[in-house]
PDB file of C-alpha atoms in Angstrom:
ATOM      1  CA  PHE A   1     107.416  67.623 107.062  1.00 86.00           C
ATOM      2  CA  LEU A   2     103.969  69.274 108.711  1.00 90.00           C
ATOM      3  CA  LEU A   3     105.480  68.277 112.107  1.00 93.00           C
ATOM      4  CA  GLN A   4     108.463  70.689 111.129  1.00 92.00           C
ATOM      5  CA  LEU A   5     107.019  73.114 109.688  1.00 92.00           C
ATOM      6  CA  ALA A   6     104.878  73.685 112.823  1.00 93.00           C
ATOM      7  CA  ARG A   7     108.013  73.211 114.905  1.00 93.00           C
ATOM      8  CA  SER A   8     109.555  76.025 113.096  1.00 92.00           C
ATOM      9  CA  VAL A   9     106.737  78.270 113.176  1.00 92.00           C
ATOM     10  CA  ALA A  10     106.106  77.341 117.039  1.00 92.00           C
ATOM     11  CA  PRO A  11     108.450  75.327 119.040  1.00 91.00           C
ATOM     12  CA  ASP A  12     106.838  75.520 122.154  1.00 93.00           C
ATOM     13  CA  CYS A  13     103.647  73.319 120.569  1.00 93.00           C
ATOM     14  CA  VAL A  14     105.811  70.418 119.405  1.00 94.00           C
ATOM     15  CA  GLU A  15     107.663  68.088 121.161  1.00 94.00           C
ATOM     16  CA  VAL A  16     110.507  66.234 118.869  1.00 92.00           C
ATOM     17  CA  ALA A  17     110.094  63.085 121.136  1.00 92.00           C
ATOM     18  CA  GLU A  18     106.421  62.722 120.285  1.00 92.00           C
ATOM     19  CA  ILE A  19     107.447  62.383 116.561  1.00 91.00           C
ATOM     20  CA  LEU A  20     107.305  58.702 115.146  1.00 92.00           C
ATOM     21  CA  THR A  21     109.363  57.201 112.204  1.00 92.00           C
ATOM     22  CA  GLY A  22     106.146  57.052 109.993  1.00 91.00           C
ATOM     23  CA  GLY A  23     107.204  53.515 109.188  1.00 94.00           C
ATOM     24  CA  SER A  24     104.017  51.805 109.732  1.00 96.00           C
ATOM     25  CA  ALA A  25     100.471  52.984 108.880  1.00 96.00           C
ATOM     26  CA  GLU A  26      99.571  53.303 112.336  1.00 97.00           C
ATOM     27  CA  GLU A  27     102.730  55.690 113.039  1.00 96.00           C
ATOM     28  CA  ARG A  28     101.212  57.710 110.043  1.00 95.00           C
ATOM     29  CA  GLU A  29      98.362  58.092 111.854  1.00 96.00           C
ATOM     30  CA  LEU A  30      99.705  58.803 114.914  1.00 96.00           C
ATOM     31  CA  ASN A  31     101.933  61.477 113.292  1.00 95.00           C
ATOM     32  CA  ALA A  32      99.170  62.928 111.591  1.00 96.00           C
ATOM     33  CA  ARG A  33      96.907  63.310 114.786  1.00 96.00           C
ATOM     34  CA  TYR A  34      99.511  64.591 116.590  1.00 96.00           C
ATOM     35  CA  ALA A  35     100.105  67.449 113.825  1.00 96.00           C
ATOM     36  CA  ILE A  36      96.515  68.416 114.223  1.00 96.00           C
ATOM     37  CA  SER A  37      96.854  68.749 117.828  1.00 95.00           C
ATOM     38  CA  CYS A  38     100.075  70.703 117.316  1.00 95.00           C
ATOM     39  CA  VAL A  39      98.571  72.885 114.966  1.00 95.00           C
ATOM     40  CA  LEU A  40      95.291  73.393 117.088  1.00 95.00           C
ATOM     41  CA  LYS A  41      97.990  74.560 119.899  1.00 95.00           C
ATOM     42  CA  MET A  42      99.428  77.066 118.021  1.00 93.00           C
ATOM     43  CA  GLY A  43      96.060  78.670 117.871  1.00 92.00           C
ATOM     44  CA  CYS A  44      95.369  77.865 114.168  1.00 93.00           C
ATOM     45  CA  ALA A  45      91.917  77.011 112.999  1.00 92.00           C
ATOM     46  CA  VAL A  46      91.931  73.635 111.443  1.00 92.00           C
ATOM     47  CA  PHE A  47      89.396  72.086 109.458  1.00 91.00           C
ATOM     48  CA  ALA A  48      90.889  68.820 108.202  1.00 94.00           C
ATOM     49  CA  VAL A  49      91.068  65.492 109.593  1.00 95.00           C
ATOM     50  CA  TRP A  50      94.292  63.161 110.393  1.00 95.00           C
ATOM     51  CA  GLU A  51      92.991  60.937 107.253  1.00 96.00           C
ATOM     52  CA  ASP A  52      93.555  64.081 105.006  1.00 96.00           C
ATOM     53  CA  ILE A  53      97.121  64.311 105.990  1.00 95.00           C
ATOM     54  CA  VAL A  54      97.805  60.398 105.705  1.00 96.00           C
ATOM     55  CA  GLU A  55      95.972  60.445 102.307  1.00 95.00           C
ATOM     56  CA  VAL A  56      97.550  63.521 100.891  1.00 95.00           C
ATOM     57  CA  CYS A  57      94.270  65.596 100.367  1.00 95.00           C
ATOM     58  CA  PRO A  58      95.758  68.574  98.740  1.00 96.00           C
ATOM     59  CA  LYS A  59      92.957  71.259  99.216  1.00 96.00           C
ATOM     60  CA  GLN A  60      92.835  69.970 103.035  1.00 95.00           C
ATOM     61  CA  LEU A  61      96.745  70.330 102.987  1.00 95.00           C
ATOM     62  CA  MET A  62      96.891  74.005 101.942  1.00 96.00           C
ATOM     63  CA  THR A  63      93.802  74.855 104.246  1.00 95.00           C
ATOM     64  CA  ILE A  64      96.589  73.633 107.194  1.00 95.00           C
ATOM     65  CA  PHE A  65      99.564  75.387 105.584  1.00 95.00           C
ATOM     66  CA  ALA A  66      97.557  78.592 105.115  1.00 95.00           C
ATOM     67  CA  ALA A  67      96.536  78.683 108.888  1.00 95.00           C
ATOM     68  CA  VAL A  68     100.504  77.957 109.956  1.00 95.00           C
ATOM     69  CA  MET A  69     101.869  80.541 107.800  1.00 94.00           C
ATOM     70  CA  ALA A  70      99.012  83.248 109.201  1.00 93.00           C
ATOM     71  CA  GLU A  71     100.142  82.087 112.495  1.00 93.00           C
ATOM     72  CA  ASP A  72     103.382  82.794 111.544  1.00 93.00           C
ATOM     73  CA  LEU A  73     103.008  86.103 110.177  1.00 93.00           C
ATOM     74  CA  ARG A  74     100.698  86.923 113.167  1.00 91.00           C
ATOM     75  CA  ARG A  75     103.701  85.932 115.705  1.00 89.00           C
ATOM     76  CA  HIS A  76     106.457  88.021 113.596  1.00 87.00           C
ATOM     77  CA  LEU A  77     104.922  90.805 112.554  1.00 87.00           C
ATOM     78  CA  SER A  78     104.140  93.546 114.734  1.00 59.00           C
ATOM     79  CA  PRO A  79     100.586  95.777 114.609  1.00 66.00           C
ATOM     80  CA  THR A  80     102.634  99.010 114.145  1.00 52.00           C
ATOM     81  CA  SER A  81     104.507  98.229 111.425  1.00 48.00           C
ATOM     82  CA  SER A  82     102.929  98.709 107.615  1.00 50.00           C
ATOM     83  CA  ALA A  83     103.042  95.077 106.905  1.00 49.00           C
ATOM     84  CA  GLY A  84     101.487  94.117 109.933  1.00 47.00           C
ATOM     85  CA  GLY A  85      98.772  96.781 109.519  1.00 48.00           C
ATOM     86  CA  LEU A  86      97.760  95.437 105.944  1.00 49.00           C
ATOM     87  CA  LEU A  87      97.615  91.773 107.544  1.00 49.00           C
ATOM     88  CA  HIS A  88      95.396  92.820 110.308  1.00 50.00           C
ATOM     89  CA  ALA A  89      93.226  94.906 107.674  1.00 51.00           C
ATOM     90  CA  HIS A  90      93.130  91.671 105.224  1.00 51.00           C
ATOM     91  CA  LEU A  91      92.105  89.196 108.097  1.00 54.00           C
TER      92      LEU A  91
END
């Protein structure tokens, strides 16, 4: 899910061919490592590690989701719009 979310925000940062099915623990680890790499490549600040994704640590996953959401807003809102001004004032 995290890789699909990152791909929807920044398709240039995620290669679909690199995403594994996740059928084994090793594939889940590789997908989680790749997800962290993609989110960092997007320009997000990430404090979670791949284990947090595999173990589904809710607070750490929320920080990743929030970082991706902020990046999506940054990419889609112009600084001249009123909403963009509010975004930059709060960040």
